[in-house]
Amino acid sequence: MRKPFIAGNWKMNKTSAETKEILAELKPLVAEATCDMAICVPFTDLSAARKELRGSNIKLGAQNVHWAESGAFTGEISAAMLKEQRVDYVILGHSERRQYFGETSETVNKRAVAALGSRIRPIVCVGETLIERETGHTEEVLYAQVTESLKGFKTRDFEKIIIAYEPVWAIGTGKTATPEEANETIAFIRGVLATKFSKLVAENTRILYGGSMNAGNVKQLMAMPEIDGGLIGGASLKPEEFARICNYNL
Ligand code: 13P
């Protein structure tokens, strides 16, 4: 059984003071939620978020990690630094990182190794662009992203790895993949896991959908058998709406 998981990706939004306020408002609203939950905040908000989330059912996440333990990597953050902030999850290879910051599946793989080494669960993002979808390259792109980002991992590692399928054309555009489209594409990703890793890995790994997911469409998306949760951008910044998403089944 794959337990549903709803994670918020705040991207480059909110100061520490705002973080404290939003999370204080959110906590009681999701106290009865039955899914796993996490909020992935900017690095500078981790400390405020950690304090605010102490004792709550919401886990803390970051939005990237470097692969090296330490050293001359100006502007980067190590897994040990995140662990010290009690980070449980880290988003890796988000399409915005791939698009604007030269992130590749090869570096995502190295970052995922570092995260697991510090017992932080990687949320590995994959997804095709509009052009790739329209020209019939979705499967080829996803196959490459999944196999290269997850290269070398063993069945045991997959207990901690989460995959997020985020079609780039659905991010921040208000354009959601239809539940059927998302389900079908996630089924394809599961098929890749079965062929490249094992049937067990395919059956047990949680695969989330991301891209304009909100309180209005969460139920239809979560009703799909292959969709195990959501990675929520814009809607995760609004406590009431994010709570409605987390409480989709109550
Ligand atoms: P939106 O929910 O704002 O479309 O963002 C999705 C996303 O990129 C989550 O990582």
XYZ file of C-alpha atoms and ligand atoms in Angstrom:
260
model
C 0.000 0.000 0.000
C 1.298 3.427 -0.956
C 0.340 6.075 1.593
C -0.846 9.310 -0.038
C 1.624 12.172 0.247
C 0.901 15.859 -0.230
C 3.883 18.207 -0.335
C 3.981 21.955 -0.741
C 6.728 23.570 -2.782
C 6.942 27.187 -1.748
C 9.603 27.939 -4.384
C 11.190 31.400 -3.789
C 8.372 32.745 -1.648
C 7.938 33.951 1.936
C 10.256 35.376 4.556
C 10.863 33.671 7.904
C 8.305 35.908 9.607
C 5.700 35.006 6.982
C 6.634 31.325 7.260
C 5.892 31.337 10.962
C 2.489 32.942 10.369
C 1.424 30.641 7.547
C 2.451 27.460 9.340
C 0.788 28.535 12.580
C -2.434 28.957 10.599
C -1.997 25.706 8.691
C -1.239 23.332 11.582
C -4.700 23.147 13.202
C -6.358 22.960 9.780
C -4.580 19.704 8.911
C -4.535 18.130 12.365
C -6.912 15.370 11.211
C -5.338 14.726 7.808
C -4.602 11.077 7.095
C -1.984 11.531 4.370
C 1.721 12.221 4.835
C 2.454 15.928 4.490
C 5.494 18.123 3.996
C 6.251 21.764 3.296
C 9.384 22.515 1.284
C 10.535 26.021 2.112
C 13.457 28.224 1.002
C 16.708 27.528 2.893
C 16.460 30.736 4.922
C 13.008 29.717 6.220
C 14.065 26.268 7.434
C 14.873 27.351 10.955
C 11.582 29.230 11.446
C 9.621 26.369 9.861
C 11.379 23.754 11.998
C 10.433 25.605 15.184
C 6.845 26.156 14.066
C 6.331 22.542 12.925
C 7.785 20.939 16.031
C 5.338 18.325 17.324
C 3.006 18.667 14.320
C 2.124 16.104 11.648
C 3.704 18.226 8.899
C 7.249 17.303 7.909
C 9.890 19.756 6.790
C 11.416 19.822 3.331
C 14.022 21.791 1.381
C 14.199 22.531 -2.336
C 17.707 21.396 -3.230
C 20.925 19.951 -1.804
C 24.489 19.795 -3.037
C 26.208 16.445 -3.488
C 29.480 17.256 -1.734
C 29.908 16.990 2.024
C 31.502 20.429 2.230
C 33.975 22.607 0.381
C 34.390 25.414 -2.113
C 30.872 25.503 -3.566
C 29.725 29.077 -3.059
C 25.998 29.391 -2.616
C 25.349 25.683 -2.084
C 23.959 23.794 0.925
C 24.998 20.310 2.078
C 22.866 17.415 3.259
C 24.382 17.612 6.754
C 23.331 21.273 6.957
C 19.768 20.288 6.046
C 19.760 17.389 8.473
C 20.774 19.721 11.278
C 17.570 21.664 10.524
C 15.581 18.396 10.850
C 14.791 18.305 7.151
C 13.032 15.065 6.130
C 12.501 15.679 2.405
C 14.305 17.476 -0.370
C 12.963 18.342 -3.826
C 15.486 17.479 -6.537
C 15.556 18.241 -10.243
C 12.518 20.479 -10.259
C 11.869 21.671 -13.816
C 12.650 25.241 -12.782
C 16.113 24.065 -11.708
C 16.532 22.098 -14.936
C 15.293 25.040 -17.022
C 16.983 28.035 -15.378
C 19.964 26.609 -13.486
C 21.371 23.914 -15.718
C 20.284 21.008 -13.515
C 20.656 17.658 -15.252
C 19.558 14.156 -14.368
C 23.220 13.355 -13.710
C 23.505 16.037 -11.020
C 20.072 15.102 -9.657
C 21.421 11.587 -9.200
C 24.440 12.844 -7.247
C 22.245 15.055 -5.100
C 19.895 12.131 -4.389
C 22.855 9.998 -3.252
C 23.908 12.769 -0.857
C 20.362 13.191 0.488
C 19.931 9.479 1.170
C 23.352 9.438 2.824
C 21.973 11.874 5.393
C 18.646 10.041 5.673
C 16.759 12.764 3.813
C 14.072 11.551 1.408
C 14.532 12.851 -2.130
C 11.473 13.977 -4.092
C 12.829 13.503 -7.605
C 11.002 15.588 -10.207
C 10.552 14.601 -13.822
C 8.372 15.987 -16.566
C 8.178 16.860 -20.232
C 7.832 20.298 -21.823
C 4.936 21.268 -24.076
C 7.054 20.897 -27.218
C 8.211 17.453 -26.099
C 4.616 16.365 -25.506
C 3.323 17.818 -28.757
C 6.068 16.194 -30.790
C 5.438 12.789 -29.217
C 8.611 12.644 -27.103
C 7.039 12.426 -23.634
C 7.916 8.787 -22.977
C 11.458 9.088 -24.283
C 12.103 12.171 -22.115
C 10.617 10.595 -18.998
C 12.457 7.329 -19.551
C 15.777 9.196 -19.690
C 14.993 11.412 -16.694
C 13.833 8.526 -14.513
C 16.640 6.101 -15.352
C 19.438 8.695 -15.174
C 18.186 10.465 -12.034
C 17.735 7.162 -10.182
C 20.751 5.341 -11.582
C 22.440 2.923 -9.201
C 19.781 2.875 -6.506
C 18.847 -0.382 -4.848
C 15.410 -1.660 -3.801
C 16.151 -0.576 -0.228
C 16.827 3.027 -1.355
C 13.433 3.227 -3.021
C 11.753 2.943 0.371
C 12.856 6.560 0.834
C 12.621 7.890 -2.732
C 9.547 9.705 -4.004
C 9.011 10.651 -7.633
C 7.029 13.698 -8.725
C 5.681 13.818 -12.249
C 5.294 17.465 -13.168
C 4.515 18.210 -16.802
C 6.297 21.526 -17.361
C 3.351 22.903 -19.344
C 1.070 22.469 -16.311
C 3.252 24.302 -13.784
C 1.922 27.673 -12.693
C -0.185 27.889 -15.838
C -3.551 26.928 -14.423
C -3.490 24.151 -17.018
C -3.711 20.786 -15.263
C -3.096 17.495 -16.967
C -6.440 15.703 -17.001
C -6.627 13.033 -14.309
C -6.534 10.412 -17.085
C -3.468 11.970 -18.731
C -1.623 12.198 -15.422
C -2.629 8.652 -14.511
C -1.474 7.277 -17.834
C 1.881 9.040 -17.711
C 2.510 7.972 -14.127
C 1.642 4.406 -15.142
C 4.339 4.712 -17.796
C 6.861 5.876 -15.166
C 5.888 2.913 -12.980
C 6.529 0.670 -15.967
C 10.021 2.129 -16.291
C 10.644 1.371 -12.609
C 9.482 -2.203 -13.162
C 11.817 -2.751 -16.118
C 14.890 -0.907 -14.861
C 14.623 -1.795 -11.167
C 12.013 -4.326 -10.076
C 8.321 -5.023 -9.885
C 8.454 -4.468 -6.151
C 10.018 -1.035 -6.603
C 7.352 -0.153 -9.176
C 4.555 -1.249 -6.864
C 5.866 0.454 -3.741
C 7.324 3.769 -4.916
C 5.083 6.750 -4.446
C 4.644 8.860 -7.562
C 3.089 12.298 -7.118
C 1.470 14.565 -9.649
C 2.368 18.272 -9.763
C 1.170 21.153 -11.920
C -1.706 23.493 -11.038
C -3.094 21.023 -8.510
C -5.529 22.771 -6.182
C -8.497 22.324 -3.873
C -10.827 22.157 -6.879
C -9.137 19.302 -8.740
C -7.450 17.311 -5.958
C -10.287 14.814 -5.563
C -10.400 13.834 -9.244
C -6.626 13.519 -9.414
C -6.360 11.516 -6.189
C -9.126 9.178 -7.365
C -6.735 7.872 -10.030
C -5.097 4.588 -9.053
C -1.561 5.539 -10.122
C -1.476 8.988 -8.489
C -0.141 8.759 -4.946
C -0.202 12.409 -4.021
C 0.643 15.903 -5.107
C 3.479 18.389 -5.237
C 1.697 21.693 -4.858
C 3.148 25.068 -5.820
C 0.942 28.159 -5.744
C -1.884 26.607 -3.724
C 0.505 25.555 -0.937
C 1.117 29.207 -0.039
C -2.502 29.619 1.066
C -3.089 27.746 4.345
C -6.818 27.237 3.852
C -6.498 25.957 0.324
C -3.519 23.758 1.123
C -5.444 22.308 4.075
C -8.373 21.518 1.773
C -5.975 19.656 -0.485
C -4.487 17.675 2.433
C -8.002 16.920 3.704
C -9.226 15.813 0.265
C -10.478 12.478 1.610
C -12.118 13.663 4.859
P 1.908 25.002 -9.329
O 1.101 24.159 -8.387
O 2.010 26.440 -8.914
O 1.489 24.810 -10.753
O 3.421 24.453 -9.225
C 3.648 23.110 -9.318
C 5.052 22.845 -8.960
O 5.969 23.227 -9.670
C 5.317 22.144 -7.700
O 6.644 21.771 -7.593
